[in-house]
PDB file of N, CA and C in Angstrom:
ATOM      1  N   UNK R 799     155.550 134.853  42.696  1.00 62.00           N
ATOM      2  CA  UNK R 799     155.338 135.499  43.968  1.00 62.00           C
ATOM      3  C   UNK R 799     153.912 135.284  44.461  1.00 62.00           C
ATOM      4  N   UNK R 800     153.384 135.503  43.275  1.00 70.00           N
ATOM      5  CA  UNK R 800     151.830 135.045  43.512  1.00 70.00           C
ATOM      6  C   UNK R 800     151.457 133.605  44.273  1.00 70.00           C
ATOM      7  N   UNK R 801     151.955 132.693  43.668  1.00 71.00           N
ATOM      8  CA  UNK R 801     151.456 131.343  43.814  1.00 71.00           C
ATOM      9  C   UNK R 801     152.739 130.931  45.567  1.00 71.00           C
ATOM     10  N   UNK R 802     153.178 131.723  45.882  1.00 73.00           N
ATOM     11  CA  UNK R 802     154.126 131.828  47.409  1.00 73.00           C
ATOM     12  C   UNK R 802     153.299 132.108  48.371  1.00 73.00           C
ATOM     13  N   UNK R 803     152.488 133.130  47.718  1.00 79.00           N
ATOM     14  CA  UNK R 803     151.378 134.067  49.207  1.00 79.00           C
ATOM     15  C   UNK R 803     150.456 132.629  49.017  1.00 79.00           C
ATOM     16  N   UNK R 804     149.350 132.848  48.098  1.00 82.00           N
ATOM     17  CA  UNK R 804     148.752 131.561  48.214  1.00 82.00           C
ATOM     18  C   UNK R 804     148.742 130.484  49.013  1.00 82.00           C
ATOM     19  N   UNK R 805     150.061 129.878  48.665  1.00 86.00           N
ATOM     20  CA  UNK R 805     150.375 128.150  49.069  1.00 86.00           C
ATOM     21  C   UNK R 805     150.602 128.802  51.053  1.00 86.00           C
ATOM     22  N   UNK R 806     151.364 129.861  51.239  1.00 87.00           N
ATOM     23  CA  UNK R 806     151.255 130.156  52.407  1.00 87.00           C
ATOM     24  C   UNK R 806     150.099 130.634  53.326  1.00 87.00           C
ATOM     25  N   UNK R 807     149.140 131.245  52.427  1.00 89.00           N
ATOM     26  CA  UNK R 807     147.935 131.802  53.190  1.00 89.00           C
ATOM     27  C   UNK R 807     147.276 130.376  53.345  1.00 89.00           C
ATOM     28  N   UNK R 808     147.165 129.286  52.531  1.00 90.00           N
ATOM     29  CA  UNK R 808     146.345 127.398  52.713  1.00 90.00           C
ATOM     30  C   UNK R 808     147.383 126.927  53.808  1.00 90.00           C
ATOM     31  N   UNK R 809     148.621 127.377  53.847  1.00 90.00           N
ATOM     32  CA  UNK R 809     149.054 126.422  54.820  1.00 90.00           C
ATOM     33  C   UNK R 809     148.719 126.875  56.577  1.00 90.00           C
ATOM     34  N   UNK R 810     148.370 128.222  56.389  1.00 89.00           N
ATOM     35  CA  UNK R 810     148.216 128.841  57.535  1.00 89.00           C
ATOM     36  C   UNK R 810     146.742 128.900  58.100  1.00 89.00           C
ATOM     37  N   UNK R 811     145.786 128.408  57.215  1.00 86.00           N
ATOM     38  CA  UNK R 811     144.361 128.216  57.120  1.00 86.00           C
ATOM     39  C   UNK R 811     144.717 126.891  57.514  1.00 86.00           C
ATOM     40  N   UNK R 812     145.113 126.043  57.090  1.00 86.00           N
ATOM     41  CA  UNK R 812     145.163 124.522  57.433  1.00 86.00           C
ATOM     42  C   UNK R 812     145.910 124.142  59.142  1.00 86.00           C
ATOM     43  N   UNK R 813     146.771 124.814  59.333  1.00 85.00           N
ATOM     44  CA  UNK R 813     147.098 125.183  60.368  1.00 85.00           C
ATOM     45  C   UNK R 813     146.318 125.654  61.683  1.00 85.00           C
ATOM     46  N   UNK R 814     145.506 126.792  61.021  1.00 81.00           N
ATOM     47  CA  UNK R 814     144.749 127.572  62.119  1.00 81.00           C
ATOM     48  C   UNK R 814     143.516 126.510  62.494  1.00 81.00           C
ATOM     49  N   UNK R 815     142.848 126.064  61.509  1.00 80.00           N
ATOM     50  CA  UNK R 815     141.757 125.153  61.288  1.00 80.00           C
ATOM     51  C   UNK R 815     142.392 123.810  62.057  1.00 80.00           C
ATOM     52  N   UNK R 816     143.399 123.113  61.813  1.00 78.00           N
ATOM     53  CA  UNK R 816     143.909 122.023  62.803  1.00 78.00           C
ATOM     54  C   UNK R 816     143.819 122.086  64.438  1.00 78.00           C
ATOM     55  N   UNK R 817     144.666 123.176  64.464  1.00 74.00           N
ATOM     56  CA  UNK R 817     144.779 123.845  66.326  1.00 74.00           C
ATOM     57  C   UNK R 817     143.362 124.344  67.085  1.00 74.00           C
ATOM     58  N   UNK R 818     142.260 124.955  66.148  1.00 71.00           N
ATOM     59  CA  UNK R 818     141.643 125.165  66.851  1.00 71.00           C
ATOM     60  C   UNK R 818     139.887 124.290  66.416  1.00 71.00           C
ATOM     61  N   UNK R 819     140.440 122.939  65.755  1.00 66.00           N
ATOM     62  CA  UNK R 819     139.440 122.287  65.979  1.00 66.00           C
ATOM     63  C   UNK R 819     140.034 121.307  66.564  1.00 66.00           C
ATOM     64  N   UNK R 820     140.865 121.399  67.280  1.00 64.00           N
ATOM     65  CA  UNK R 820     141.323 120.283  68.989  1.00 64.00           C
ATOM     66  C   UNK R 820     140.612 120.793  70.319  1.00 64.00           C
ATOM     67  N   UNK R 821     140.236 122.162  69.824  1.00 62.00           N
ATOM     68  CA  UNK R 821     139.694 122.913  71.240  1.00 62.00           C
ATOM     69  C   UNK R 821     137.853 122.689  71.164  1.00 62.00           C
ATOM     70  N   UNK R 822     137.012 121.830  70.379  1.00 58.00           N
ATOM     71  CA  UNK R 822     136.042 121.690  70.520  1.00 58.00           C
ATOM     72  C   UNK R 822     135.953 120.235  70.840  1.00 58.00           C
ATOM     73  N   UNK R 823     136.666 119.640  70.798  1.00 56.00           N
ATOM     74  CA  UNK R 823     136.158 118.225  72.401  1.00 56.00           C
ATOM     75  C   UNK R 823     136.198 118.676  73.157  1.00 56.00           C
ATOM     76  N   UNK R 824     136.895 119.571  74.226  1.00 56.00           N
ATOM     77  CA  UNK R 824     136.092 120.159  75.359  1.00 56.00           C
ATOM     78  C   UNK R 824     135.032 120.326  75.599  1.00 56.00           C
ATOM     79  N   UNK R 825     134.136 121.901  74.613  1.00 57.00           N
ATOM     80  CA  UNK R 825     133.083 122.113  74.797  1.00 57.00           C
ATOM     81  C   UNK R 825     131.517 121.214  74.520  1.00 57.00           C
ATOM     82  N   UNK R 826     132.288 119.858  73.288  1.00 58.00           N
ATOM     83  CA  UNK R 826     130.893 119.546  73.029  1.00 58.00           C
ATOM     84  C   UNK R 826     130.592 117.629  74.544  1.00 58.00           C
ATOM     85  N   UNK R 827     132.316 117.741  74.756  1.00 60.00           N
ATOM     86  CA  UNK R 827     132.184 116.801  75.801  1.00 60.00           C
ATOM     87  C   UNK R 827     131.398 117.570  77.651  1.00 60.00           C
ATOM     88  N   UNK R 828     131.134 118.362  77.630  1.00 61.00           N
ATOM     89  CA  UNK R 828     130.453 118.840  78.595  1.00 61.00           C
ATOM     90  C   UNK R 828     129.635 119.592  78.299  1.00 61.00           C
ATOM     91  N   UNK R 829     128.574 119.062  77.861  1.00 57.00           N
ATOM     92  CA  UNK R 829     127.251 120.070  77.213  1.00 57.00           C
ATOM     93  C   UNK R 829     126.174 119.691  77.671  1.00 57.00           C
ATOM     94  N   UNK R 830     125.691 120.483  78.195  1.00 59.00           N
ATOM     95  CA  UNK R 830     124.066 120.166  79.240  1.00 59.00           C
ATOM     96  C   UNK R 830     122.987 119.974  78.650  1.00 59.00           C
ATOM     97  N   UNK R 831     123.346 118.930  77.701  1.00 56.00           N
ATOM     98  CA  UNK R 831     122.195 118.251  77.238  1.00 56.00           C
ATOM     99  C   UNK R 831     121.897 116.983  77.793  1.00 56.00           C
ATOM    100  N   UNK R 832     120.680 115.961  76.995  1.00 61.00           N
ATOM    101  CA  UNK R 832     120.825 114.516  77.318  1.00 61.00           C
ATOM    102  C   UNK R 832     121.644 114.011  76.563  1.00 61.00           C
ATOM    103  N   UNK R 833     122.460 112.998  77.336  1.00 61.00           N
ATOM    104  CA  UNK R 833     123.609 112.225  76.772  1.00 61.00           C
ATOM    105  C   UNK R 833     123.280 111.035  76.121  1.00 61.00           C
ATOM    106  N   UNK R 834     124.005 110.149  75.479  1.00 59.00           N
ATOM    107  CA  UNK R 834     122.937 108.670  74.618  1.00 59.00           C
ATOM    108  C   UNK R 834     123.081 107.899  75.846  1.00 59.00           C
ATOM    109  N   UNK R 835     123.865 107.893  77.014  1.00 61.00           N
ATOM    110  CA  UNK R 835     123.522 107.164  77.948  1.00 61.00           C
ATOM    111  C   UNK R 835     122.399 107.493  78.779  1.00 61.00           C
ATOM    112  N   UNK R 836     121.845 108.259  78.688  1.00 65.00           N
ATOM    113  CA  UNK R 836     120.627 108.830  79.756  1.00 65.00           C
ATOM    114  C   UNK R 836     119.313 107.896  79.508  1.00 65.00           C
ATOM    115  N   UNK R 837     118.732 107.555  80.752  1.00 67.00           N
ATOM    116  CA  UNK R 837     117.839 106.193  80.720  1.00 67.00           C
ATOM    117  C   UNK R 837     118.684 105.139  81.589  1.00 67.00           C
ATOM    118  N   UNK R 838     119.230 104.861  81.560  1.00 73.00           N
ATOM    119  CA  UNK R 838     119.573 103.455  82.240  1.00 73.00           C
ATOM    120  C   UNK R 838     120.299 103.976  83.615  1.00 73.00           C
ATOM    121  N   UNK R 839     120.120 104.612  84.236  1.00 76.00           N
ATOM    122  CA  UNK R 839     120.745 105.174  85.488  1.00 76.00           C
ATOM    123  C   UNK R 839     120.257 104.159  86.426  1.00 76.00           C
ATOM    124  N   UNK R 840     118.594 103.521  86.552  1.00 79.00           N
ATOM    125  CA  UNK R 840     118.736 102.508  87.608  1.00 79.00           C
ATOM    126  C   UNK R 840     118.838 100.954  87.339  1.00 79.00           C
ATOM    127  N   UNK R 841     119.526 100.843  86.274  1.00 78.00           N
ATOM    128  CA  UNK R 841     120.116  99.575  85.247  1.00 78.00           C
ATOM    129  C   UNK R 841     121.953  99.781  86.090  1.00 78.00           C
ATOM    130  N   UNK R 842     122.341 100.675  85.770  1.00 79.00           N
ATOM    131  CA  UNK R 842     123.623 101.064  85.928  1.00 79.00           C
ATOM    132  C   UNK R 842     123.843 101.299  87.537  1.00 79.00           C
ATOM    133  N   UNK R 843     122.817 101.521  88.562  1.00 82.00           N
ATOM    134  CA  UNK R 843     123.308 101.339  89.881  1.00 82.00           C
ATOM    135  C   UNK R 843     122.605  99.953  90.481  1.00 82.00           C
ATOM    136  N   UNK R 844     121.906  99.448  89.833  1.00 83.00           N
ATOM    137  CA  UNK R 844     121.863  97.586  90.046  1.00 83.00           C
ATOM    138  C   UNK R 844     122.815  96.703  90.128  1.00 83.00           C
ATOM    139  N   UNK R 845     123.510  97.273  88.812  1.00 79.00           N
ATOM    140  CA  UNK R 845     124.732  96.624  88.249  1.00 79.00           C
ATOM    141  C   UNK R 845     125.980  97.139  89.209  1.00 79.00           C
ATOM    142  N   UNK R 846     126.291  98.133  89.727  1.00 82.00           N
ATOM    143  CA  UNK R 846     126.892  98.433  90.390  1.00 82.00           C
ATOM    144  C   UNK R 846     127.182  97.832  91.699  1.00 82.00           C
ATOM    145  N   UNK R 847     125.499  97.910  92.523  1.00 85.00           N
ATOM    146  CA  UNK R 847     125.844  96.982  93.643  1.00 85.00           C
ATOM    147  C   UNK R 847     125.340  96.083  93.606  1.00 85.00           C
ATOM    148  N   UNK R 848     125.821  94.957  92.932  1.00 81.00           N
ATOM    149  CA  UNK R 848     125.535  93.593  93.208  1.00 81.00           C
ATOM    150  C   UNK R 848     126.515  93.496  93.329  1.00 81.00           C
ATOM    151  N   UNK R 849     126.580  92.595  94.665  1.00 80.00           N
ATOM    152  CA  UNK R 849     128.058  91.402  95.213  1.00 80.00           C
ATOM    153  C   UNK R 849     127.961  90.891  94.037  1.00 80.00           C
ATOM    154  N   UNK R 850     127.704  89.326  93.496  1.00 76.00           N
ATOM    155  CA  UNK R 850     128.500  88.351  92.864  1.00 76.00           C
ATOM    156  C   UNK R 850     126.764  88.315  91.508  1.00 76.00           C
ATOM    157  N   UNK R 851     127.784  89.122  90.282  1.00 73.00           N
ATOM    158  CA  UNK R 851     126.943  88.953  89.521  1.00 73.00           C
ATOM    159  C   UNK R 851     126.786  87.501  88.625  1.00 73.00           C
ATOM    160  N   UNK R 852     127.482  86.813  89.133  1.00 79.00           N
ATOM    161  CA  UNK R 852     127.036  85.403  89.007  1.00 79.00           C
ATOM    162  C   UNK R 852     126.137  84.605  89.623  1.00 79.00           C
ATOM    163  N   UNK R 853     125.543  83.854  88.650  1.00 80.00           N
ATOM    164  CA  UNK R 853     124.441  82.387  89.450  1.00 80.00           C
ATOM    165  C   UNK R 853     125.689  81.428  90.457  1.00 80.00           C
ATOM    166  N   UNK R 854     125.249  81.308  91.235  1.00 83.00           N
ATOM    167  CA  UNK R 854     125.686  79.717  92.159  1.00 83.00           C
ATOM    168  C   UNK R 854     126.474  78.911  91.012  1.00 83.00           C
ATOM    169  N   UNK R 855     125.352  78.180  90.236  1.00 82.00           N
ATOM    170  CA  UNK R 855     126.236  77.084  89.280  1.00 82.00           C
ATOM    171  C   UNK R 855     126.938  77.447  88.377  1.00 82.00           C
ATOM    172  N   UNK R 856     127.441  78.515  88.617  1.00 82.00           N
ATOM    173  CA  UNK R 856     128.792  79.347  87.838  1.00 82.00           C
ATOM    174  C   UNK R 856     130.101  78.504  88.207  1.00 82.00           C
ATOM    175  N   UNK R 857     129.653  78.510  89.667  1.00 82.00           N
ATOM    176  CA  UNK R 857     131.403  78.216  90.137  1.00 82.00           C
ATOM    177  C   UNK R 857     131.159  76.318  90.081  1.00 82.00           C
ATOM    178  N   UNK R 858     129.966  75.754  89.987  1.00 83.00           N
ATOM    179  CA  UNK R 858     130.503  74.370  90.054  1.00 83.00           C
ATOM    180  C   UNK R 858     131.679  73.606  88.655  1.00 83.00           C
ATOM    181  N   UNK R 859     132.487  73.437  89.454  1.00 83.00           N
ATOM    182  CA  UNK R 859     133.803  72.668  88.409  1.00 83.00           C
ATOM    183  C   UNK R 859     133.733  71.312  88.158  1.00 83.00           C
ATOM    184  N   UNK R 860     132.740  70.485  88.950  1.00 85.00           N
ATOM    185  CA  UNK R 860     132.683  69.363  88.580  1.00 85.00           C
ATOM    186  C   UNK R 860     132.153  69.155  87.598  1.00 85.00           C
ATOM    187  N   UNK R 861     132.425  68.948  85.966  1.00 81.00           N
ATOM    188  CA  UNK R 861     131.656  68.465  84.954  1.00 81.00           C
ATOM    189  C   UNK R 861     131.712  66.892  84.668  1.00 81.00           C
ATOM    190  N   UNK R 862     130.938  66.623  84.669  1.00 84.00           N
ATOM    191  CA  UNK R 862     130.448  64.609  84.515  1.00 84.00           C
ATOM    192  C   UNK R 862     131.121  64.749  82.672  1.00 84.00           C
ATOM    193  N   UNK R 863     131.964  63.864  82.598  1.00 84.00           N
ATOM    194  CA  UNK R 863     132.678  63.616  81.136  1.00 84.00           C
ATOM    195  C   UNK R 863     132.877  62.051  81.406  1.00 84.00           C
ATOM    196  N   UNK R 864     133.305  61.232  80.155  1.00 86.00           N
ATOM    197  CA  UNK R 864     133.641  59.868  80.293  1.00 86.00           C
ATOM    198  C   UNK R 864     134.793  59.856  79.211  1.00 86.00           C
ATOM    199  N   UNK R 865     135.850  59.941  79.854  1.00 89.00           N
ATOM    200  CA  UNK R 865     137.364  60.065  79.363  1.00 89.00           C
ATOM    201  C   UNK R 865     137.562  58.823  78.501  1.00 89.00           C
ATOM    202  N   UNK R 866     137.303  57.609  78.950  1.00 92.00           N
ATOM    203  CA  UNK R 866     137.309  56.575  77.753  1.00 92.00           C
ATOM    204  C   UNK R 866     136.919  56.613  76.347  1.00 92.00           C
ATOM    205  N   UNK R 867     135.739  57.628  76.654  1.00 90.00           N
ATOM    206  CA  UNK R 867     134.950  57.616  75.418  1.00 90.00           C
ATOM    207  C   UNK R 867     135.681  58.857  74.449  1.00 90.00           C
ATOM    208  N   UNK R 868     135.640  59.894  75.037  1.00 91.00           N
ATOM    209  CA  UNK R 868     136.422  60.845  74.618  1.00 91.00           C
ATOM    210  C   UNK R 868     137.933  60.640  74.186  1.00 91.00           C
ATOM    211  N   UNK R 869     138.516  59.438  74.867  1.00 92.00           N
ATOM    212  CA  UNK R 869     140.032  59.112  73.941  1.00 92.00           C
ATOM    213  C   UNK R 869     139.713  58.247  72.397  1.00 92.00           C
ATOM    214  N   UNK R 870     138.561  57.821  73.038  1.00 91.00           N
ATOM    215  CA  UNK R 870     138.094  56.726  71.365  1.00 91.00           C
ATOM    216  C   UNK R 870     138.055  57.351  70.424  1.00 91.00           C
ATOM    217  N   UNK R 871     136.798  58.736  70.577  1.00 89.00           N
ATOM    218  CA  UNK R 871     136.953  59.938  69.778  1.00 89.00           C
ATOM    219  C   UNK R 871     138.121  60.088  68.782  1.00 89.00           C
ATOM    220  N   UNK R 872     138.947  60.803  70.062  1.00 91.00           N
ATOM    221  CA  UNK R 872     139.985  61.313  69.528  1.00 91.00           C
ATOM    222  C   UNK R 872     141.318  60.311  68.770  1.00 91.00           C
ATOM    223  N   UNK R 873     140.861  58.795  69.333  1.00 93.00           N
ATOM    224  CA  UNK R 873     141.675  58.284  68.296  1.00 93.00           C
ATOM    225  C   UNK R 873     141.242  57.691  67.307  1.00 93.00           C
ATOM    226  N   UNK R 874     139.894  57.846  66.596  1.00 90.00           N
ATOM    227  CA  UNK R 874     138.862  57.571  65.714  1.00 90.00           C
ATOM    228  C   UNK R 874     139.388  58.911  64.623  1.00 90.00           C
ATOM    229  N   UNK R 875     139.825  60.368  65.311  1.00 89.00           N
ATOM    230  CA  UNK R 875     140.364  61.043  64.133  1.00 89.00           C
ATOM    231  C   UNK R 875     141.429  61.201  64.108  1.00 89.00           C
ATOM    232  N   UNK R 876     141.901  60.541  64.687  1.00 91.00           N
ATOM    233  CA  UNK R 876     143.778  60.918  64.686  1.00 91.00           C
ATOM    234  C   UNK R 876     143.940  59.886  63.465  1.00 91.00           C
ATOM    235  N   UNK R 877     142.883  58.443  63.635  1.00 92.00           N
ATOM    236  CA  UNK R 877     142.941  57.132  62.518  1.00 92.00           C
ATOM    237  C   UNK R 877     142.718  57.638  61.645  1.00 92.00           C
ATOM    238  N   UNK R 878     141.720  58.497  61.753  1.00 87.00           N
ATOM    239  CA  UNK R 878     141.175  58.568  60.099  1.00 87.00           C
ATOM    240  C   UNK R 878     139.815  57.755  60.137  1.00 87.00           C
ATOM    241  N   UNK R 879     139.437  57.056  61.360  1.00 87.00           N
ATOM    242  CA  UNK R 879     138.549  55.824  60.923  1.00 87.00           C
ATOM    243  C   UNK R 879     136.945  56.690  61.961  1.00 87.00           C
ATOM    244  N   UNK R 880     136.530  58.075  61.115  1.00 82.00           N
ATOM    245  CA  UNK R 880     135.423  58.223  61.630  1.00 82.00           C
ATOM    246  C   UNK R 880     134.276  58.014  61.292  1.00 82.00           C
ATOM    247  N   UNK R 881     133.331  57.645  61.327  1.00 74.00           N
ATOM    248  CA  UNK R 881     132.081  57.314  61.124  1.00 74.00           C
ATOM    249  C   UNK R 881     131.148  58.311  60.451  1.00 74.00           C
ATOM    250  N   UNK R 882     130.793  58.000  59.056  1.00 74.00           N
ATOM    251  CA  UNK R 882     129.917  59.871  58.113  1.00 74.00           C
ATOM    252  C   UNK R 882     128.779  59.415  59.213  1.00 74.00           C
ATOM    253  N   UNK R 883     128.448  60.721  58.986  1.00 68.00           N
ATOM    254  CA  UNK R 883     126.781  60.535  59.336  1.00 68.00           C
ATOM    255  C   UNK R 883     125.809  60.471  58.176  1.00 68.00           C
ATOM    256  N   UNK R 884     124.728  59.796  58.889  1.00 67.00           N
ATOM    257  CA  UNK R 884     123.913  59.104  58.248  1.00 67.00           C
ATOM    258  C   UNK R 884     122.896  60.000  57.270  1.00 67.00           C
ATOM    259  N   UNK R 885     122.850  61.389  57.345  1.00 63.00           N
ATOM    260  CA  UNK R 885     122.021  62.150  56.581  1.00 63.00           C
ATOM    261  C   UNK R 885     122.328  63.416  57.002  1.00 63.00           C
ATOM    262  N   UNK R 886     122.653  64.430  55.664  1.00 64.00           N
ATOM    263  CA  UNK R 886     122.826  65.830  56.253  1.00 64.00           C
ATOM    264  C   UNK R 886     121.993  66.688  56.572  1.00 64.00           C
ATOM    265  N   UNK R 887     120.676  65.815  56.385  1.00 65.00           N
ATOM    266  CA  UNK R 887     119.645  67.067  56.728  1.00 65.00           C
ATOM    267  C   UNK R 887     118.750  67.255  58.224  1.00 65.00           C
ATOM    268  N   UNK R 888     118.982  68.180  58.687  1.00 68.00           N
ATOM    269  CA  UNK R 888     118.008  68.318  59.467  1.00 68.00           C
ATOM    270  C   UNK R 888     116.114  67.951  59.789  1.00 68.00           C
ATOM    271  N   UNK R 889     115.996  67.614  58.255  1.00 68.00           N
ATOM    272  CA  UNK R 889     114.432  67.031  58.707  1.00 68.00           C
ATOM    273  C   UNK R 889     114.336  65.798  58.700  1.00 68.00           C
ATOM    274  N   UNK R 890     113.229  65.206  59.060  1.00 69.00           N
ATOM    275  CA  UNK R 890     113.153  63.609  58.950  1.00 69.00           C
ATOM    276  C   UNK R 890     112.331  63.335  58.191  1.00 69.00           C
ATOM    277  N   UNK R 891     112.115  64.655  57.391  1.00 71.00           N
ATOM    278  CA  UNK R 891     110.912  63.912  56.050  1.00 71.00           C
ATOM    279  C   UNK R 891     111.519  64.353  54.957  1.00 71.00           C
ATOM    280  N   UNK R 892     111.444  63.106  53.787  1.00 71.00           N
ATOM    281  CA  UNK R 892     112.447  62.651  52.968  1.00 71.00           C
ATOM    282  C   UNK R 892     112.119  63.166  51.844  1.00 71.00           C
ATOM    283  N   UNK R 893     113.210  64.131  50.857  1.00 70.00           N
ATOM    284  CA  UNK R 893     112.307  65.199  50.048  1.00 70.00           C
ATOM    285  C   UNK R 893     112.889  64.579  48.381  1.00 70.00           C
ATOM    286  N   UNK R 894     111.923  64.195  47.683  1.00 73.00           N
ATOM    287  CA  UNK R 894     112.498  64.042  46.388  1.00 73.00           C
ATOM    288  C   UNK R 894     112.853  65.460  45.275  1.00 73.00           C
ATOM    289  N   UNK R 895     113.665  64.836  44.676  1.00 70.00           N
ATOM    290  CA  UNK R 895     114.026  65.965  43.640  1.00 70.00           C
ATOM    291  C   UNK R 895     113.301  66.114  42.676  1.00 70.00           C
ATOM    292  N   UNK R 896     113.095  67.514  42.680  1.00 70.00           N
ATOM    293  CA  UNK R 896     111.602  67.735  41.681  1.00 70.00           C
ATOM    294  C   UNK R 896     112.284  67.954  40.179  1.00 70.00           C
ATOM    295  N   UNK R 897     111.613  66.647  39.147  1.00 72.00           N
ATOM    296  CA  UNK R 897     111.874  66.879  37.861  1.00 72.00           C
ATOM    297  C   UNK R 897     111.168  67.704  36.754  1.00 72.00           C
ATOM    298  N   UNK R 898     111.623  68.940  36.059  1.00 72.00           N
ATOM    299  CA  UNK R 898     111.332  69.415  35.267  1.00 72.00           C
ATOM    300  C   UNK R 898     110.108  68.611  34.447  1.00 72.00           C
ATOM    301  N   UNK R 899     108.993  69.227  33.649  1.00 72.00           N
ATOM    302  CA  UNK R 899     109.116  68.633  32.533  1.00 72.00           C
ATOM    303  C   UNK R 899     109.072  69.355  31.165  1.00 72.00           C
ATOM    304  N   UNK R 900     109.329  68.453  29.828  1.00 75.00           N
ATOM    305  CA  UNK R 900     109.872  69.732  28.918  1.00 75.00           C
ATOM    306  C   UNK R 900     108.991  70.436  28.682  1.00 75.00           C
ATOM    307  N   UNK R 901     109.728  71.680  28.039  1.00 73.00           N
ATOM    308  CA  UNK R 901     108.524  72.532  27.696  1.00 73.00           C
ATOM    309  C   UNK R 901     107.872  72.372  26.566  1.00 73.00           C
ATOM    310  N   UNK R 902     105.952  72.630  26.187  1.00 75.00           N
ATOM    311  CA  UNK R 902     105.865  72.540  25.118  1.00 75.00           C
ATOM    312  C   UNK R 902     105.998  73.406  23.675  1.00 75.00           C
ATOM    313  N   UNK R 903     105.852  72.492  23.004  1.00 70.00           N
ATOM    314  CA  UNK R 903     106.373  73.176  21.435  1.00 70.00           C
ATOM    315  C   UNK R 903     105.814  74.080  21.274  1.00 70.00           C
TER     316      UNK R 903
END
């Protein structure tokens, strides 16, 4: 009988505690403090009215490509027949591998 009240008094605590911690996003979403957005108010009405927040050479569609070259490409890996490159490293100064020497006795 004991362990009945119990398990019912946790379920009714768990209960009460569920329902009425749904009712504090209300209060802490309208609280007259500073918000983490506060500061950028004349960032945020810049942004607002600008007509076309794009540059000009946004909209140019003409891109200069050379389609010949670009099918060679692509049938250079479709072959299999691509060309390694000539060095994986980014510098142009040529680094030898540094040899140990033994240690002494």
């Amino acid at each position: 009988m004991r362990r009945i009240k119990s398990r019912s008094i946790t379920i009714a605590a768990l209960a009460a505690t569920t329902m009425l911690g749904a009712c504090t996003d209300m209060y802490l979403d309208r609280r007259e403090t500073v918000s983490f957005e506060a500061g950028n108010a004349s960032a945020a009405n810049k942004a607002i009215q600008t007509i076309d927040p794009w540059p000009v050479y946004a909209a140019h569609q003409n891109i200069a490509y050379d389609g010949e070259r670009m099918q060679a490409a692509a049938e250079r890996y479709r072959t299999g027949k691509t060309v390694p490159l000539s060095s994986a490293s980014t510098s142009s100064v040529k680094y030898e591998p540094v040899v140990l020497a033994p240690a002494p006795k």
